[in-house]
C-alpha cells in the first residue's frame, strides 16, 4: 500500500520535539552534575556522556531513560547533603564538650581533697546536659562548676591567708589592751597634785594606734575570697603595700620606745605587731 506521508511527518515531528526536550535537559544536567560533591561526579559524568552519545546517535529513548536516572541520583545527593547539614552538631555544644574535658582534668588534679566528690557529681550532670543538647543549661552549669573548682583548688592558698588575718585581728586588739594597761600604769604612778591633768593627757596614747588600722584585714579577706589569679595578684600587692606602711609607722620614735623604754611598764605592742605582720608576709608568699 505504500507509506502514509502524513504519518511519516507526524513521526518526524514527534522525534524532533523529543530531541529538543532532551537537549534542554542535557544543558541543565551538565550544570547540575558540576554542582554535586566532587567525589560523586565521576559516575554521573560517565552516565551523562553516554546519554549524550545515545541522543546524538538517535537512540532518544535510551538517552531519556539515562537522563532520568541521573536526575534521580542528583536529587538523592541533594537530599543527603541537606540532611547532613541539618544534622551538623551545634558549635556551642562542641565548645562545651571541650570545656567539660578541661574541667574533668582539673577535678582529677585535685585528688581526694574535700569537695572533690561533689565536683565529680556535678561534672556528670554537665555531661548529661551536653548529651541532651541543652546548650543554655550546660553553659550555666559549666560556669558554676568552673568557679567551684577554682575555689576548691585555692583552699590550700586561702587557709594561710585566713590564719594570718585572724592573727592580725587579734594582735590589733591586744595592742589596744596593752596601751590601755600602760595608760592605767601612768595614771597610777602619776597621781597627785604634781600631775593634775595626767588622766586626760594619757588618753592620747591610744591615738598612736590609729595608723595601724583595719585596712590590712579587709584586704586579706578580699584576697581569701578571690579566685581569679590576676585579681589575686593585685590584692596581694595591695596587702604588701599596707604592710610596708605599718612597718614604717612601727619604726617611728613612739613605737621604738613603747615596749621597753616607756618608763612605766613593759608592754608588748611593737614586737607583737611586727611578729604578726611577718606571718602575713609568709602567708602572702605561700598564696602566690
CSV table of C-alpha atoms in Angstrom, one decimal:
chain,number,residue,atom,x,y,z
A,1,UNK,CA,0.0,0.0,0.0
A,2,UNK,CA,3.0,2.3,0.5
A,3,UNK,CA,3.8,4.7,3.3
A,4,UNK,CA,1.2,7.2,4.6
A,5,UNK,CA,3.0,10.6,4.1
A,6,UNK,CA,1.0,12.2,7.0
A,7,UNK,CA,2.0,9.6,9.5
A,8,UNK,CA,5.7,9.9,8.5
A,9,UNK,CA,5.5,13.7,9.0
A,10,UNK,CA,3.9,13.2,12.5
A,11,UNK,CA,6.7,10.7,13.5
A,12,UNK,CA,9.4,13.2,12.4
A,13,UNK,CA,7.7,16.0,14.3
A,14,UNK,CA,7.5,13.8,17.5
A,15,UNK,CA,11.2,12.9,17.2
A,16,UNK,CA,12.2,16.5,16.8
A,17,UNK,CA,10.2,17.5,19.8
A,18,UNK,CA,11.7,14.8,22.0
A,19,UNK,CA,15.2,15.7,20.8
A,20,UNK,CA,14.7,19.3,21.7
A,21,UNK,CA,13.5,18.3,25.2
A,22,UNK,CA,16.5,16.1,25.6
A,23,UNK,CA,18.9,18.8,24.6
A,24,UNK,CA,17.3,21.2,27.1
A,25,UNK,CA,17.6,18.6,29.9
A,26,UNK,CA,21.2,17.9,28.8
A,27,UNK,CA,22.1,21.5,29.3
A,28,UNK,CA,20.5,21.7,32.8
A,29,UNK,CA,22.1,18.3,33.8
A,30,UNK,CA,25.5,19.4,32.7
A,31,UNK,CA,25.4,22.3,35.2
A,32,UNK,CA,23.7,20.1,37.9
A,33,UNK,CA,26.4,17.4,37.7
A,34,UNK,CA,29.1,20.0,38.3
A,35,UNK,CA,27.3,21.2,41.5
A,36,UNK,CA,27.3,17.8,43.1
A,37,UNK,CA,30.1,16.8,45.6
A,38,UNK,CA,33.3,16.1,43.7
A,39,UNK,CA,33.6,12.5,45.0
A,40,UNK,CA,30.1,11.7,43.4
A,41,UNK,CA,30.8,13.3,40.0
A,42,UNK,CA,32.8,10.6,38.1
A,43,UNK,CA,29.9,8.1,37.6
A,44,UNK,CA,27.4,10.8,36.8
A,45,UNK,CA,29.7,12.4,34.3
A,46,UNK,CA,30.2,9.0,32.6
A,47,UNK,CA,26.5,8.3,32.5
A,48,UNK,CA,25.9,11.8,31.2
A,49,UNK,CA,28.3,11.4,28.3
A,50,UNK,CA,26.7,8.0,27.5
A,51,UNK,CA,23.3,9.6,27.4
A,52,UNK,CA,24.5,12.4,25.1
A,53,UNK,CA,26.1,9.9,22.8
A,54,UNK,CA,22.8,7.9,22.6
A,55,UNK,CA,21.0,11.2,21.9
A,56,UNK,CA,23.4,12.1,19.1
A,57,UNK,CA,23.1,8.6,17.7
A,58,UNK,CA,19.3,8.8,17.5
A,59,UNK,CA,18.6,6.5,20.4
A,60,UNK,CA,16.4,9.0,22.1
A,61,UNK,CA,14.6,6.6,24.4
A,62,UNK,CA,17.8,5.4,25.9
A,63,UNK,CA,19.0,9.0,26.4
A,64,UNK,CA,15.7,9.9,28.1
A,65,UNK,CA,16.0,6.9,30.5
A,66,UNK,CA,19.6,7.7,31.3
A,67,UNK,CA,18.9,11.4,31.9
A,68,UNK,CA,16.0,10.3,34.3
A,69,UNK,CA,18.4,8.1,36.3
A,70,UNK,CA,21.0,11.0,36.5
A,71,UNK,CA,18.3,13.4,37.7
A,72,UNK,CA,17.1,10.9,40.3
A,73,UNK,CA,20.7,10.4,41.6
A,74,UNK,CA,21.3,14.2,41.8
A,75,UNK,CA,18.1,14.6,43.8
A,76,UNK,CA,19.1,11.9,46.2
A,77,UNK,CA,22.6,13.5,46.6
A,78,UNK,CA,21.0,16.9,47.3
A,79,UNK,CA,18.7,15.4,50.0
A,80,UNK,CA,21.7,13.6,51.6
A,81,UNK,CA,23.7,16.9,51.7
A,82,UNK,CA,20.7,18.7,53.2
A,83,UNK,CA,20.2,16.0,55.9
A,84,UNK,CA,23.9,16.1,56.7
A,85,UNK,CA,23.9,19.8,57.2
A,86,UNK,CA,20.8,19.8,59.3
A,87,UNK,CA,22.3,17.1,61.5
A,88,UNK,CA,25.6,19.0,62.0
A,89,UNK,CA,26.4,19.5,65.7
A,90,UNK,CA,25.8,22.9,67.3
A,91,UNK,CA,29.3,24.6,67.6
A,92,UNK,CA,28.4,25.7,71.1
A,93,UNK,CA,28.0,22.1,72.2
A,94,UNK,CA,31.4,21.4,70.7
A,95,UNK,CA,32.9,24.2,72.8
A,96,UNK,CA,31.1,23.0,75.9
A,97,UNK,CA,32.4,19.5,75.3
A,98,UNK,CA,36.0,20.9,75.3
A,99,UNK,CA,35.2,22.9,78.5
A,100,UNK,CA,33.9,19.8,80.2
A,101,UNK,CA,37.0,17.8,79.3
A,102,UNK,CA,39.2,20.6,80.8
A,103,UNK,CA,37.1,20.7,83.9
A,104,UNK,CA,37.4,16.9,84.3
A,105,UNK,CA,41.2,17.2,84.2
A,106,UNK,CA,41.2,20.0,86.8
A,107,UNK,CA,39.0,17.9,89.1
A,108,UNK,CA,41.2,14.9,88.7
A,109,UNK,CA,44.2,17.0,89.6
A,110,UNK,CA,42.6,17.9,92.9
A,111,UNK,CA,42.9,14.3,94.1
A,112,UNK,CA,40.9,13.5,97.2
A,113,UNK,CA,40.5,17.0,98.7
A,114,UNK,CA,37.3,17.9,100.5
A,115,UNK,CA,34.6,18.6,97.9
A,116,UNK,CA,36.1,16.7,95.0
A,117,UNK,CA,33.3,14.1,95.1
A,118,UNK,CA,30.7,16.8,94.8
A,119,UNK,CA,32.6,18.3,91.9
A,120,UNK,CA,32.7,15.0,90.0
A,121,UNK,CA,29.0,14.5,90.6
A,122,UNK,CA,28.3,18.0,89.2
A,123,UNK,CA,30.5,17.2,86.2
A,124,UNK,CA,28.3,14.1,85.5
A,125,UNK,CA,25.3,16.4,85.4
A,126,UNK,CA,27.1,18.7,83.0
A,127,UNK,CA,27.9,15.8,80.6
A,128,UNK,CA,24.3,14.8,80.7
A,129,UNK,CA,23.1,18.3,79.7
A,130,UNK,CA,25.6,18.4,76.9
A,131,UNK,CA,24.5,15.0,75.6
A,132,UNK,CA,20.9,16.2,75.7
A,133,UNK,CA,21.9,19.3,73.6
A,134,UNK,CA,20.8,21.7,76.3
A,135,UNK,CA,23.3,24.5,75.5
A,136,UNK,CA,21.9,27.2,77.8
A,137,UNK,CA,21.7,25.0,80.9
A,138,UNK,CA,25.0,23.3,80.2
A,139,UNK,CA,26.7,26.7,79.8
A,140,UNK,CA,25.4,27.8,83.2
A,141,UNK,CA,26.5,24.5,84.8
A,142,UNK,CA,30.0,24.8,83.3
A,143,UNK,CA,30.4,28.3,84.6
A,144,UNK,CA,29.3,27.4,88.2
A,145,UNK,CA,31.4,24.2,88.1
A,146,UNK,CA,34.5,26.1,87.0
A,147,UNK,CA,34.1,28.6,89.8
A,148,UNK,CA,33.6,25.8,92.3
A,149,UNK,CA,36.8,24.0,91.1
A,150,UNK,CA,38.7,27.3,91.4
A,151,UNK,CA,37.5,27.7,95.0
A,152,UNK,CA,38.5,24.2,96.0
A,153,UNK,CA,41.9,24.4,94.3
A,154,UNK,CA,42.5,27.7,96.1
A,155,UNK,CA,41.8,26.2,99.5
A,156,UNK,CA,45.4,25.4,100.2
A,157,UNK,CA,46.3,29.0,99.4
A,158,UNK,CA,43.4,30.5,101.3
A,159,UNK,CA,44.0,28.8,104.6
A,160,UNK,CA,47.3,30.5,105.4
A,161,UNK,CA,45.7,33.9,104.5
A,162,UNK,CA,42.8,33.3,106.8
A,163,UNK,CA,45.0,32.2,109.7
A,164,UNK,CA,47.3,35.3,109.2
A,165,UNK,CA,44.3,37.5,109.0
A,166,UNK,CA,42.8,36.1,112.3
A,167,UNK,CA,46.2,36.6,114.0
A,168,UNK,CA,46.4,40.2,112.8
A,169,UNK,CA,42.9,41.0,114.1
A,170,UNK,CA,43.8,39.5,117.5
A,171,UNK,CA,47.1,41.4,117.5
A,172,UNK,CA,45.5,44.7,116.9
A,173,UNK,CA,43.0,44.0,119.7
A,174,UNK,CA,45.9,43.1,122.0
A,175,UNK,CA,47.8,46.2,121.1
A,176,UNK,CA,44.8,48.3,122.3
A,177,UNK,CA,44.7,46.3,125.5
A,178,UNK,CA,48.5,46.8,126.1
A,179,UNK,CA,48.1,50.6,125.5
A,180,UNK,CA,45.2,50.6,128.0
A,181,UNK,CA,47.4,48.8,130.6
A,182,UNK,CA,50.2,51.4,130.0
A,183,UNK,CA,47.8,54.2,130.4
A,184,UNK,CA,46.5,52.8,133.7
A,185,UNK,CA,50.0,52.4,135.0
A,186,UNK,CA,50.9,56.0,134.1
A,187,UNK,CA,47.8,57.3,135.9
A,188,UNK,CA,48.6,55.2,139.0
A,189,UNK,CA,52.2,56.3,139.2
A,190,UNK,CA,51.5,60.0,138.4
A,191,UNK,CA,48.6,60.6,140.9
A,192,UNK,CA,48.8,63.8,142.9
A,193,UNK,CA,49.0,67.5,142.6
A,194,UNK,CA,52.1,67.4,140.5
A,195,UNK,CA,50.2,65.8,137.6
A,196,UNK,CA,46.7,67.3,137.7
A,197,UNK,CA,45.9,66.5,134.0
A,198,UNK,CA,47.7,63.2,133.7
A,199,UNK,CA,44.4,61.2,133.2
A,200,UNK,CA,43.4,63.3,130.3
A,201,UNK,CA,46.8,63.5,128.8
A,202,UNK,CA,47.3,59.8,128.9
A,203,UNK,CA,44.2,59.3,126.8
A,204,UNK,CA,46.2,60.5,123.8
A,205,UNK,CA,48.3,57.3,123.9
A,206,UNK,CA,45.6,55.4,122.1
A,207,UNK,CA,45.7,57.7,119.1
A,208,UNK,CA,49.1,56.3,118.2
A,209,UNK,CA,47.4,53.2,117.1
A,210,UNK,CA,45.1,55.0,114.6
A,211,UNK,CA,47.6,54.5,111.8
A,212,UNK,CA,47.6,50.7,112.5
A,213,UNK,CA,44.1,50.4,111.1
A,214,UNK,CA,41.8,47.7,109.7
A,215,UNK,CA,42.7,48.1,106.1
A,216,UNK,CA,45.0,45.1,106.0
A,217,UNK,CA,42.4,42.7,107.5
A,218,UNK,CA,39.9,43.9,104.8
A,219,UNK,CA,42.5,43.3,102.1
A,220,UNK,CA,43.3,39.8,103.3
A,221,UNK,CA,39.5,39.0,103.5
A,222,UNK,CA,39.1,40.1,99.8
A,223,UNK,CA,42.2,38.0,98.9
A,224,UNK,CA,40.9,34.9,100.6
A,225,UNK,CA,37.6,35.2,98.7
A,226,UNK,CA,39.1,35.9,95.3
A,227,UNK,CA,39.5,33.0,92.8
A,228,UNK,CA,40.8,35.0,89.7
A,229,UNK,CA,44.6,34.8,89.5
A,230,UNK,CA,45.1,38.3,88.1
A,231,UNK,CA,42.9,39.9,90.7
A,232,UNK,CA,44.5,37.9,93.5
A,233,UNK,CA,47.8,39.3,92.4
A,234,UNK,CA,46.6,42.9,92.6
A,235,UNK,CA,45.1,42.3,96.1
A,236,UNK,CA,48.3,40.6,97.3
A,237,UNK,CA,50.3,43.7,96.1
A,238,UNK,CA,47.8,46.0,98.0
A,239,UNK,CA,48.3,43.9,101.1
A,240,UNK,CA,52.1,44.1,100.9
A,241,UNK,CA,51.9,47.9,100.4
A,242,UNK,CA,49.8,48.2,103.6
A,243,UNK,CA,52.4,46.1,105.5
A,244,UNK,CA,55.1,48.4,104.3
A,245,UNK,CA,53.1,51.4,105.6
A,246,UNK,CA,52.6,49.8,109.0
A,247,UNK,CA,56.2,48.8,109.3
A,248,UNK,CA,57.2,52.4,108.7
A,249,UNK,CA,54.9,53.6,111.4
A,250,UNK,CA,56.3,51.0,113.8
A,251,UNK,CA,59.7,52.5,113.2
A,252,UNK,CA,58.7,55.9,114.5
A,253,UNK,CA,60.1,57.1,117.9
A,254,UNK,CA,57.0,56.3,119.9
A,255,UNK,CA,56.8,52.7,118.8
A,256,UNK,CA,60.6,52.3,119.1
A,257,UNK,CA,60.3,53.2,122.8
A,258,UNK,CA,56.9,52.0,123.8
A,259,UNK,CA,57.6,48.3,124.6
A,260,UNK,CA,60.6,48.5,126.9
A,261,UNK,CA,61.5,52.2,127.2
A,262,UNK,CA,58.3,53.8,128.2
A,263,UNK,CA,59.5,54.4,131.7
A,264,UNK,CA,56.5,52.9,133.4
A,265,UNK,CA,55.6,49.3,132.5
A,266,UNK,CA,56.9,46.9,129.8
A,267,UNK,CA,54.3,46.1,127.2
A,268,UNK,CA,54.1,44.1,124.0
A,269,UNK,CA,52.9,46.4,121.3
A,270,UNK,CA,55.5,47.0,118.6
A,271,UNK,CA,57.0,43.5,118.9
A,272,UNK,CA,53.6,41.8,118.6
A,273,UNK,CA,52.7,43.9,115.6
A,274,UNK,CA,56.0,43.0,113.8
A,275,UNK,CA,55.6,39.3,114.5
A,276,UNK,CA,52.0,39.3,113.2
A,277,UNK,CA,53.0,41.3,110.1
A,278,UNK,CA,55.7,38.8,109.3
A,279,UNK,CA,53.2,36.0,109.5
A,280,UNK,CA,51.0,37.9,107.0
A,281,UNK,CA,54.1,38.2,104.7
A,282,UNK,CA,54.7,34.5,104.8
A,283,UNK,CA,51.0,33.7,104.1
A,284,UNK,CA,51.2,36.0,101.0
A,285,UNK,CA,54.2,34.2,99.8
A,286,UNK,CA,52.5,30.9,100.3
A,287,UNK,CA,49.4,32.1,98.4
A,288,UNK,CA,51.4,33.5,95.4
